[in-house]
PDB file of C-alpha atoms and ligand atoms in Angstrom:
ATOM      1  CA  UNK M   1       0.000   0.000   0.000  1.00  0.00           C
ATOM      2  CA  UNK M   2       1.246   3.527  -0.836  1.00  0.00           C
ATOM      3  CA  UNK M   3       1.314   6.189   1.859  1.00  0.00           C
ATOM      4  CA  UNK M   4       1.684   9.940   1.956  1.00  0.00           C
ATOM      5  CA  UNK M   5       3.639  11.235   4.910  1.00  0.00           C
ATOM      6  CA  UNK M   6       4.751  14.782   5.634  1.00  0.00           C
ATOM      7  CA  UNK M   7       8.469  15.253   6.163  1.00  0.00           C
ATOM      8  CA  UNK M   8       7.921  16.351   9.775  1.00  0.00           C
ATOM      9  CA  UNK M   9       8.072  14.814  13.219  1.00  0.00           C
ATOM     10  CA  UNK M  10       4.810  13.252  14.439  1.00  0.00           C
ATOM     11  CA  UNK M  11       3.348  13.086  10.908  1.00  0.00           C
ATOM     12  CA  UNK M  12       0.801  10.298  10.307  1.00  0.00           C
ATOM     13  CA  UNK M  13       1.038   7.788   7.462  1.00  0.00           C
ATOM     14  CA  UNK M  14      -1.933   8.430   5.186  1.00  0.00           C
ATOM     15  CA  UNK M  15      -2.791   5.572   2.799  1.00  0.00           C
ATOM     16  CA  UNK M  16      -3.255   6.883  -0.760  1.00  0.00           C
ATOM     17  CA  UNK M  17      -4.398   5.410  -4.064  1.00  0.00           C
ATOM     18  CA  UNK M  18      -2.921   7.977  -6.407  1.00  0.00           C
ATOM     19  CA  UNK M  19      -1.681  11.502  -6.929  1.00  0.00           C
ATOM     20  CA  UNK M  20      -4.292  13.249  -9.084  1.00  0.00           C
ATOM     21  CA  UNK M  21      -2.787  16.740  -9.343  1.00  0.00           C
ATOM     22  CA  UNK M  22       0.734  18.121  -9.132  1.00  0.00           C
ATOM     23  CA  UNK M  23       1.809  21.655 -10.091  1.00  0.00           C
ATOM     24  CA  UNK M  24       3.832  24.600  -8.864  1.00  0.00           C
ATOM     25  CA  UNK M  25       1.985  27.894  -8.592  1.00  0.00           C
ATOM     26  CA  UNK M  26       3.753  31.227  -8.281  1.00  0.00           C
ATOM     27  CA  UNK M  27       3.749  30.665  -4.494  1.00  0.00           C
ATOM     28  CA  UNK M  28       3.825  26.984  -3.627  1.00  0.00           C
ATOM     29  CA  UNK M  29       3.846  23.338  -4.650  1.00  0.00           C
ATOM     30  CA  UNK M  30       0.244  22.137  -4.926  1.00  0.00           C
ATOM     31  CA  UNK M  31      -0.642  18.436  -4.850  1.00  0.00           C
ATOM     32  CA  UNK M  32      -3.901  16.533  -4.568  1.00  0.00           C
ATOM     33  CA  UNK M  33      -3.984  12.854  -3.583  1.00  0.00           C
ATOM     34  CA  UNK M  34      -6.868  10.444  -3.799  1.00  0.00           C
ATOM     35  CA  UNK M  35      -6.623   8.718  -0.428  1.00  0.00           C
ATOM     36  CA  UNK M  36      -7.793   5.246   0.523  1.00  0.00           C
ATOM     37  CA  UNK M  37     -10.310   6.299   3.170  1.00  0.00           C
ATOM     38  CA  UNK M  38     -10.477  10.115   3.371  1.00  0.00           C
ATOM     39  CA  UNK M  39     -11.454  11.215  -0.135  1.00  0.00           C
ATOM     40  CA  UNK M  40      -9.261  13.766  -1.895  1.00  0.00           C
ATOM     41  CA  UNK M  41      -6.518  15.452   0.082  1.00  0.00           C
ATOM     42  CA  UNK M  42      -4.968  18.871  -0.624  1.00  0.00           C
ATOM     43  CA  UNK M  43      -1.253  19.216   0.126  1.00  0.00           C
ATOM     44  CA  UNK M  44       0.655  22.521  -0.081  1.00  0.00           C
ATOM     45  CA  UNK M  45       4.464  22.543   0.013  1.00  0.00           C
ATOM     46  CA  UNK M  46       4.331  19.002   1.409  1.00  0.00           C
ATOM     47  CA  UNK M  47       1.911  19.896   4.253  1.00  0.00           C
ATOM     48  CA  UNK M  48      -1.572  18.356   4.473  1.00  0.00           C
ATOM     49  CA  UNK M  49      -4.213  21.101   4.353  1.00  0.00           C
ATOM     50  CA  UNK M  50      -7.422  19.178   4.322  1.00  0.00           C
ATOM     51  CA  UNK M  51      -9.107  15.944   3.305  1.00  0.00           C
ATOM     52  CA  UNK M  52     -12.710  15.581   2.177  1.00  0.00           C
ATOM     53  CA  UNK M  53     -13.603  13.279   5.115  1.00  0.00           C
ATOM     54  CA  UNK M  54     -12.024  15.018   8.100  1.00  0.00           C
ATOM     55  CA  UNK M  55     -12.162  18.658   6.949  1.00  0.00           C
ATOM     56  CA  UNK M  56     -15.289  19.355   9.008  1.00  0.00           C
ATOM     57  CA  UNK M  57     -13.307  19.025  12.239  1.00  0.00           C
ATOM     58  CA  UNK M  58     -10.889  21.799  11.273  1.00  0.00           C
ATOM     59  CA  UNK M  59     -13.427  24.082   9.624  1.00  0.00           C
ATOM     60  CA  UNK M  60     -16.106  23.860  12.321  1.00  0.00           C
ATOM     61  CA  UNK M  61     -13.464  24.295  15.022  1.00  0.00           C
ATOM     62  CA  UNK M  62     -12.009  27.347  13.312  1.00  0.00           C
ATOM     63  CA  UNK M  63     -15.258  29.108  12.478  1.00  0.00           C
ATOM     64  CA  UNK M  64     -18.069  28.238  14.895  1.00  0.00           C
ATOM     65  CA  UNK M  65     -16.496  29.405  18.192  1.00  0.00           C
ATOM     66  CA  UNK M  66     -16.017  32.853  16.607  1.00  0.00           C
ATOM     67  CA  UNK M  67     -19.642  32.952  15.498  1.00  0.00           C
ATOM     68  CA  UNK M  68     -21.083  31.894  18.861  1.00  0.00           C
ATOM     69  CA  UNK M  69     -18.997  34.557  20.610  1.00  0.00           C
ATOM     70  CA  UNK M  70     -20.005  37.368  18.299  1.00  0.00           C
ATOM     71  CA  UNK M  71     -22.895  39.783  18.908  1.00  0.00           C
ATOM     72  CA  UNK M  72     -22.972  40.544  15.181  1.00  0.00           C
ATOM     73  CA  UNK M  73     -22.320  38.283  12.258  1.00  0.00           C
ATOM     74  CA  UNK M  74     -23.148  40.548   9.320  1.00  0.00           C
ATOM     75  CA  UNK M  75     -19.629  40.922   7.939  1.00  0.00           C
ATOM     76  CA  UNK M  76     -16.857  38.359   7.964  1.00  0.00           C
ATOM     77  CA  UNK M  77     -13.343  38.597   6.555  1.00  0.00           C
ATOM     78  CA  UNK M  78     -11.316  35.438   5.948  1.00  0.00           C
ATOM     79  CA  UNK M  79      -7.582  35.629   5.348  1.00  0.00           C
ATOM     80  CA  UNK M  80      -6.236  32.582   3.481  1.00  0.00           C
ATOM     81  CA  UNK M  81      -8.790  29.775   3.333  1.00  0.00           C
ATOM     82  CA  UNK M  82      -8.486  29.239  -0.433  1.00  0.00           C
ATOM     83  CA  UNK M  83     -10.052  25.771  -0.211  1.00  0.00           C
ATOM     84  CA  UNK M  84     -13.319  27.520   0.716  1.00  0.00           C
ATOM     85  CA  UNK M  85     -14.119  25.387   3.797  1.00  0.00           C
ATOM     86  CA  UNK M  86     -14.073  28.268   6.274  1.00  0.00           C
ATOM     87  CA  UNK M  87     -16.363  30.359   4.049  1.00  0.00           C
ATOM     88  CA  UNK M  88     -18.771  27.432   3.714  1.00  0.00           C
ATOM     89  CA  UNK M  89     -18.975  27.073   7.502  1.00  0.00           C
ATOM     90  CA  UNK M  90     -19.631  30.819   7.928  1.00  0.00           C
ATOM     91  CA  UNK M  91     -22.485  30.731   5.417  1.00  0.00           C
ATOM     92  CA  UNK M  92     -23.953  27.572   6.941  1.00  0.00           C
ATOM     93  CA  UNK M  93     -24.253  29.328  10.294  1.00  0.00           C
ATOM     94  CA  UNK M  94     -24.980  32.871   9.036  1.00  0.00           C
ATOM     95  CA  UNK M  95     -26.676  32.673   5.688  1.00  0.00           C
ATOM     96  CA  UNK M  96     -26.845  36.427   5.218  1.00  0.00           C
ATOM     97  CA  UNK M  97     -23.296  37.305   6.204  1.00  0.00           C
ATOM     98  CA  UNK M  98     -21.240  39.322   3.728  1.00  0.00           C
ATOM     99  CA  UNK M  99     -18.078  37.309   3.397  1.00  0.00           C
ATOM    100  CA  UNK M 100     -14.808  38.427   1.818  1.00  0.00           C
ATOM    101  CA  UNK M 101     -11.863  36.088   1.406  1.00  0.00           C
ATOM    102  CA  UNK M 102      -8.300  37.310   0.828  1.00  0.00           C
ATOM    103  CA  UNK M 103      -6.240  34.456  -0.602  1.00  0.00           C
ATOM    104  CA  UNK M 104      -2.768  34.872  -2.064  1.00  0.00           C
ATOM    105  CA  UNK M 105      -2.856  31.908  -4.437  1.00  0.00           C
ATOM    106  CA  UNK M 106      -5.501  31.734  -7.141  1.00  0.00           C
ATOM    107  CA  UNK M 107      -4.405  28.218  -8.091  1.00  0.00           C
ATOM    108  CA  UNK M 108      -5.384  26.842  -4.648  1.00  0.00           C
ATOM    109  CA  UNK M 109      -8.956  28.027  -5.281  1.00  0.00           C
ATOM    110  CA  UNK M 110      -9.053  26.616  -8.822  1.00  0.00           C
ATOM    111  CA  UNK M 111      -7.701  23.247  -7.667  1.00  0.00           C
ATOM    112  CA  UNK M 112     -10.145  23.142  -4.723  1.00  0.00           C
ATOM    113  CA  UNK M 113     -13.101  23.860  -7.023  1.00  0.00           C
ATOM    114  CA  UNK M 114     -12.091  20.867  -9.132  1.00  0.00           C
ATOM    115  CA  UNK M 115     -10.979  18.325  -6.514  1.00  0.00           C
ATOM    116  CA  UNK M 116     -12.813  19.408  -3.330  1.00  0.00           C
ATOM    117  CA  UNK M 117     -16.243  20.403  -4.696  1.00  0.00           C
ATOM    118  CA  UNK M 118     -18.124  20.345  -1.392  1.00  0.00           C
ATOM    119  CA  UNK M 119     -15.432  22.079   0.642  1.00  0.00           C
ATOM    120  CA  UNK M 120     -15.091  24.823  -1.985  1.00  0.00           C
ATOM    121  CA  UNK M 121     -18.805  25.223  -2.702  1.00  0.00           C
ATOM    122  CA  UNK M 122     -19.049  28.646  -1.026  1.00  0.00           C
ATOM    123  CA  UNK M 123     -16.314  30.232  -3.150  1.00  0.00           C
ATOM    124  CA  UNK M 124     -18.926  31.155  -5.748  1.00  0.00           C
ATOM    125  CA  UNK M 125     -21.079  32.973  -3.169  1.00  0.00           C
ATOM    126  CA  UNK M 126     -18.524  35.326  -1.611  1.00  0.00           C
ATOM    127  CA  UNK M 127     -16.280  38.241  -2.539  1.00  0.00           C
ATOM    128  CA  UNK M 128     -12.771  37.079  -3.350  1.00  0.00           C
ATOM    129  CA  UNK M 129      -9.683  39.274  -3.290  1.00  0.00           C
ATOM    130  CA  UNK M 130      -6.460  37.749  -4.550  1.00  0.00           C
ATOM    131  CA  UNK M 131      -3.564  39.133  -2.553  1.00  0.00           C
ATOM    132  CA  UNK M 132      -1.348  38.896   0.503  1.00  0.00           C
ATOM    133  CA  UNK M 133      -3.403  38.980   3.692  1.00  0.00           C
ATOM    134  CA  UNK M 134      -0.625  40.693   5.652  1.00  0.00           C
ATOM    135  CA  UNK M 135      -0.477  43.608   3.183  1.00  0.00           C
ATOM    136  CA  UNK M 136      -4.277  43.697   2.959  1.00  0.00           C
ATOM    137  CA  UNK M 137      -4.557  44.206   6.722  1.00  0.00           C
ATOM    138  CA  UNK M 138      -1.992  47.029   6.636  1.00  0.00           C
ATOM    139  CA  UNK M 139      -3.890  49.007   4.034  1.00  0.00           C
ATOM    140  CA  UNK M 140      -7.535  48.077   4.628  1.00  0.00           C
ATOM    141  CA  UNK M 141      -9.606  50.141   7.024  1.00  0.00           C
ATOM    142  CA  UNK M 142     -13.025  48.505   6.661  1.00  0.00           C
ATOM    143  CA  UNK M 143     -14.272  47.145   9.982  1.00  0.00           C
ATOM    144  CA  UNK M 144     -15.797  43.652  10.153  1.00  0.00           C
ATOM    145  CA  UNK M 145     -17.705  41.801  12.820  1.00  0.00           C
ATOM    146  CA  UNK M 146     -15.519  38.708  12.569  1.00  0.00           C
ATOM    147  CA  UNK M 147     -12.047  38.123  11.174  1.00  0.00           C
ATOM    148  CA  UNK M 148     -10.854  34.559  10.546  1.00  0.00           C
ATOM    149  CA  UNK M 149      -7.300  33.531   9.661  1.00  0.00           C
ATOM    150  CA  UNK M 150      -7.201  30.211   7.829  1.00  0.00           C
ATOM    151  CA  UNK M 151      -3.561  30.163   6.804  1.00  0.00           C
ATOM    152  CA  UNK M 152      -0.872  27.642   6.043  1.00  0.00           C
ATOM    153  CA  UNK M 153       1.889  27.021   8.601  1.00  0.00           C
ATOM    154  CA  UNK M 154       4.218  29.971   9.299  1.00  0.00           C
ATOM    155  CA  UNK M 155       6.448  29.358   6.285  1.00  0.00           C
ATOM    156  CA  UNK M 156       7.797  32.527   4.601  1.00  0.00           C
ATOM    157  CA  UNK M 157       4.503  32.875   2.670  1.00  0.00           C
ATOM    158  CA  UNK M 158       2.316  32.985   5.786  1.00  0.00           C
ATOM    159  CA  UNK M 159       4.795  34.087   8.492  1.00  0.00           C
ATOM    160  CA  UNK M 160       3.380  37.634   8.587  1.00  0.00           C
ATOM    161  CA  UNK M 161      -0.056  36.249   9.465  1.00  0.00           C
ATOM    162  CA  UNK M 162       1.329  35.078  12.840  1.00  0.00           C
ATOM    163  CA  UNK M 163       3.067  38.378  13.689  1.00  0.00           C
ATOM    164  CA  UNK M 164       2.270  40.881  16.416  1.00  0.00           C
ATOM    165  CA  UNK M 165       1.872  43.612  13.771  1.00  0.00           C
ATOM    166  CA  UNK M 166      -0.736  41.584  11.908  1.00  0.00           C
ATOM    167  CA  UNK M 167      -2.675  40.767  15.092  1.00  0.00           C
ATOM    168  CA  UNK M 168      -2.603  44.439  16.161  1.00  0.00           C
ATOM    169  CA  UNK M 169      -3.993  45.518  12.783  1.00  0.00           C
ATOM    170  CA  UNK M 170      -6.655  42.822  13.078  1.00  0.00           C
ATOM    171  CA  UNK M 171      -7.629  43.930  16.588  1.00  0.00           C
ATOM    172  CA  UNK M 172      -8.347  47.433  15.240  1.00  0.00           C
ATOM    173  CA  UNK M 173     -10.623  46.123  12.524  1.00  0.00           C
ATOM    174  CA  UNK M 174     -12.843  43.503  14.148  1.00  0.00           C
ATOM    175  CA  UNK M 175     -14.678  42.617  17.344  1.00  0.00           C
ATOM    176  CA  UNK M 176     -14.058  38.906  17.172  1.00  0.00           C
ATOM    177  CA  UNK M 177     -10.875  37.366  15.792  1.00  0.00           C
ATOM    178  CA  UNK M 178      -9.862  33.741  15.401  1.00  0.00           C
ATOM    179  CA  UNK M 179      -6.800  32.107  13.894  1.00  0.00           C
ATOM    180  CA  UNK M 180      -5.331  28.668  13.550  1.00  0.00           C
ATOM    181  CA  UNK M 181      -2.377  28.600  15.940  1.00  0.00           C
ATOM    182  CA  UNK M 182      -0.615  25.359  15.002  1.00  0.00           C
ATOM    183  CA  UNK M 183      -0.068  22.094  16.839  1.00  0.00           C
ATOM    184  CA  UNK M 184       1.343  22.136  20.368  1.00  0.00           C
ATOM    185  CA  UNK M 185       2.884  18.732  19.627  1.00  0.00           C
ATOM    186  CA  UNK M 186       4.315  19.119  16.118  1.00  0.00           C
ATOM    187  CA  UNK M 187       5.067  22.849  16.193  1.00  0.00           C
ATOM    188  CA  UNK M 188       5.239  23.921  19.790  1.00  0.00           C
ATOM    189  CA  UNK M 189       7.374  27.024  19.117  1.00  0.00           C
ATOM    190  CA  UNK M 190       5.061  28.422  16.437  1.00  0.00           C
ATOM    191  CA  UNK M 191       2.079  27.613  18.660  1.00  0.00           C
ATOM    192  CA  UNK M 192       3.493  29.532  21.628  1.00  0.00           C
ATOM    193  CA  UNK M 193       4.739  32.418  19.466  1.00  0.00           C
ATOM    194  CA  UNK M 194       1.330  32.918  17.865  1.00  0.00           C
ATOM    195  CA  UNK M 195      -0.484  32.916  21.218  1.00  0.00           C
ATOM    196  CA  UNK M 196       2.035  35.258  22.815  1.00  0.00           C
ATOM    197  CA  UNK M 197       1.735  37.670  19.891  1.00  0.00           C
ATOM    198  CA  UNK M 198      -2.054  37.535  20.120  1.00  0.00           C
ATOM    199  CA  UNK M 199      -1.872  38.339  23.827  1.00  0.00           C
ATOM    200  CA  UNK M 200      -0.073  41.588  22.940  1.00  0.00           C
ATOM    201  CA  UNK M 201      -2.885  42.604  20.592  1.00  0.00           C
ATOM    202  CA  UNK M 202      -6.152  41.375  22.136  1.00  0.00           C
ATOM    203  CA  UNK M 203      -7.621  41.942  25.558  1.00  0.00           C
ATOM    204  CA  UNK M 204      -9.064  38.433  25.949  1.00  0.00           C
ATOM    205  CA  UNK M 205      -7.348  35.450  24.376  1.00  0.00           C
ATOM    206  CA  UNK M 206      -8.642  31.865  24.490  1.00  0.00           C
ATOM    207  CA  UNK M 207      -6.811  28.913  22.951  1.00  0.00           C
ATOM    208  CA  UNK M 208      -8.716  25.725  22.312  1.00  0.00           C
ATOM    209  CA  UNK M 209      -7.834  22.377  20.788  1.00  0.00           C
ATOM    210  CA  UNK M 210      -9.255  19.824  18.388  1.00  0.00           C
ATOM    211  CA  UNK M 211      -8.095  16.420  17.288  1.00  0.00           C
ATOM    212  CA  UNK M 212      -7.282  16.401  13.572  1.00  0.00           C
ATOM    213  CA  UNK M 213      -6.045  12.949  12.612  1.00  0.00           C
ATOM    214  CA  UNK M 214      -4.333  13.967   9.367  1.00  0.00           C
ATOM    215  CA  UNK M 215      -2.146  16.714  10.873  1.00  0.00           C
ATOM    216  CA  UNK M 216       1.264  16.036  12.417  1.00  0.00           C
ATOM    217  CA  UNK M 217       0.793  15.677  16.159  1.00  0.00           C
ATOM    218  CA  UNK M 218      -2.962  15.127  15.718  1.00  0.00           C
ATOM    219  CA  UNK M 219      -3.768  17.801  18.310  1.00  0.00           C
ATOM    220  CA  UNK M 220      -4.261  21.167  16.676  1.00  0.00           C
ATOM    221  CA  UNK M 221      -5.048  24.596  18.109  1.00  0.00           C
ATOM    222  CA  UNK M 222      -7.113  27.668  17.378  1.00  0.00           C
ATOM    223  CA  UNK M 223      -7.091  30.945  19.285  1.00  0.00           C
ATOM    224  CA  UNK M 224      -9.825  33.514  19.752  1.00  0.00           C
ATOM    225  CA  UNK M 225      -8.949  37.172  20.309  1.00  0.00           C
ATOM    226  CA  UNK M 226     -11.892  39.048  21.821  1.00  0.00           C
ATOM    227  CA  UNK M 227     -12.692  42.543  23.043  1.00  0.00           C
ATOM    228  CA  UNK M 228     -15.045  41.085  25.660  1.00  0.00           C
ATOM    229  CA  UNK M 229     -14.843  37.978  27.794  1.00  0.00           C
ATOM    230  CA  UNK M 230     -16.045  34.707  26.385  1.00  0.00           C
ATOM    231  CA  UNK M 231     -19.824  34.585  26.134  1.00  0.00           C
ATOM    232  CA  UNK M 232     -20.971  31.559  24.189  1.00  0.00           C
ATOM    233  CA  UNK M 233     -24.398  31.856  22.579  1.00  0.00           C
ATOM    234  CA  UNK M 234     -26.505  28.813  21.864  1.00  0.00           C
ATOM    235  CA  UNK M 235     -27.072  28.571  18.159  1.00  0.00           C
ATOM    236  CA  UNK M 236     -29.150  26.264  16.094  1.00  0.00           C
ATOM    237  CA  UNK M 237     -26.716  24.790  13.617  1.00  0.00           C
ATOM    238  CA  UNK M 238     -26.201  21.340  12.203  1.00  0.00           C
ATOM    239  CA  UNK M 239     -22.629  20.710  13.255  1.00  0.00           C
ATOM    240  CA  UNK M 240     -20.826  17.385  13.115  1.00  0.00           C
ATOM    241  CA  UNK M 241     -17.906  18.199  15.432  1.00  0.00           C
ATOM    242  CA  UNK M 242     -18.691  21.467  17.191  1.00  0.00           C
ATOM    243  CA  UNK M 243     -20.844  21.574  20.282  1.00  0.00           C
ATOM    244  CA  UNK M 244     -20.893  24.189  23.008  1.00  0.00           C
ATOM    245  CA  UNK M 245     -19.755  21.603  25.573  1.00  0.00           C
ATOM    246  CA  UNK M 246     -16.947  20.282  23.413  1.00  0.00           C
ATOM    247  CA  UNK M 247     -15.741  23.808  22.655  1.00  0.00           C
ATOM    248  CA  UNK M 248     -15.774  24.915  26.298  1.00  0.00           C
ATOM    249  CA  UNK M 249     -14.012  21.790  27.471  1.00  0.00           C
ATOM    250  CA  UNK M 250     -11.300  22.156  24.829  1.00  0.00           C
ATOM    251  CA  UNK M 251     -10.163  25.596  26.005  1.00  0.00           C
ATOM    252  CA  UNK M 252      -6.790  25.397  27.682  1.00  0.00           C
ATOM    253  CA  UNK M 253      -3.143  26.183  27.538  1.00  0.00           C
ATOM    254  CA  UNK M 254       0.019  24.160  27.080  1.00  0.00           C
ATOM    255  CA  UNK M 255       1.782  26.009  29.871  1.00  0.00           C
ATOM    256  CA  UNK M 256       2.587  23.313  32.383  1.00  0.00           C
ATOM    257  CA  UNK M 257       2.663  20.325  30.085  1.00  0.00           C
ATOM    258  CA  UNK M 258       5.336  19.043  27.729  1.00  0.00           C
ATOM    259  CA  UNK M 259       8.051  21.131  29.396  1.00  0.00           C
TER     260      UNK M 259
HETATM  261  N1  SAM C   1      -6.554  24.035   6.902  1.00  0.00           N
HETATM  262  C1  SAM C   1      -5.313  24.472   6.491  1.00  0.00           C
HETATM  263  C2  SAM C   1      -4.128  24.135   7.346  1.00  0.00           C
HETATM  264  O1  SAM C   1      -3.871  24.763   8.363  1.00  0.00           O
HETATM  265  O2  SAM C   1      -3.451  23.185   6.976  1.00  0.00           O
HETATM  266  C3  SAM C   1      -5.273  25.857   5.918  1.00  0.00           C
HETATM  267  C4  SAM C   1      -5.988  25.770   4.616  1.00  0.00           C
HETATM  268  S1  SAM C   1      -6.015  27.054   3.483  1.00  0.00           S
HETATM  269  C5  SAM C   1      -5.749  26.085   2.021  1.00  0.00           C
HETATM  270  C6  SAM C   1      -4.512  27.955   3.677  1.00  0.00           C
HETATM  271  C7  SAM C   1      -4.356  29.023   2.624  1.00  0.00           C
HETATM  272  O3  SAM C   1      -3.613  30.137   3.126  1.00  0.00           O
HETATM  273  C8  SAM C   1      -3.588  28.580   1.371  1.00  0.00           C
HETATM  274  O4  SAM C   1      -4.478  28.519   0.291  1.00  0.00           O
HETATM  275  C9  SAM C   1      -2.518  29.636   1.163  1.00  0.00           C
HETATM  276  O5  SAM C   1      -2.314  29.982  -0.191  1.00  0.00           O
HETATM  277  C10 SAM C   1      -3.084  30.784   1.983  1.00  0.00           C
HETATM  278  N2  SAM C   1      -2.074  31.774   2.392  1.00  0.00           N
HETATM  279  C11 SAM C   1      -0.833  31.536   2.868  1.00  0.00           C
HETATM  280  N3  SAM C   1      -0.199  32.694   3.127  1.00  0.00           N
HETATM  281  C12 SAM C   1      -1.063  33.685   2.800  1.00  0.00           C
HETATM  282  C13 SAM C   1      -0.992  35.095   2.839  1.00  0.00           C
HETATM  283  N4  SAM C   1       0.114  35.717   3.263  1.00  0.00           N
HETATM  284  N5  SAM C   1      -2.067  35.808   2.446  1.00  0.00           N
HETATM  285  C14 SAM C   1      -3.213  35.188   2.016  1.00  0.00           C
HETATM  286  N6  SAM C   1      -3.333  33.841   1.950  1.00  0.00           N
HETATM  287  C15 SAM C   1      -2.274  33.107   2.336  1.00  0.00           C
END
């Protein structure tokens, strides 16, 4: 049996049937694999982004805690997220939200439309800006209710999206902010750096964890930056992974473990 495995510590072996797409965009190496059990899988610069079967865990975990902690959900900005999964989750929960997505790599969106049709289904319903999210946040002054960062790991392409400057710009422009903040197992330094930078920019910061079997380390983190303390609304949504109880019980910090 063939396997795909990231060239990183703690990476899982993912059984695959075939590679169905392989190209280099202006920004990164883009591959799609047909896996044995998880549908199609998008890989960028050798790092698993999402698979059709487990994507709901990442996307619900990224998006829904921000929505349930927001008084308003009329306008949502997503930075990165070219596969469309975060936008789809926003529109599932808030049908009328005006969503804009700022993605640097057009090819990721084109490939997702072809190979991840359900994940990318919302791309046709939202405003798309092709550009660097770090630069966008420096020059944009339009306020939004919610800002979501759905970026790749902090490689040179996405490093700015984990910086204090970026988080400070974001804090000016939204009430509720959420970002993926890496795995405390596979990328402990990036995880801690992102949270520490967020703490310099946001008054209330809450990190929470989800189990994502296809990511190195399996435990992955997300961090909310809020102007007010956590106040989780009950909402009527059909979620497969998210629940209020699961979200609240997943909030924590790695301080004190794995020293
Ligand atoms: N679920 C994913 C993960 O953490 O593995 C993230 C998925 S999404 C495909 C990440 C997207 O962020 C990619 O399409 C990538 O092109 C985009 N991205 C990376 N750096 C960016 C930047 N500086 N500005 C805007 N988009 C960026």
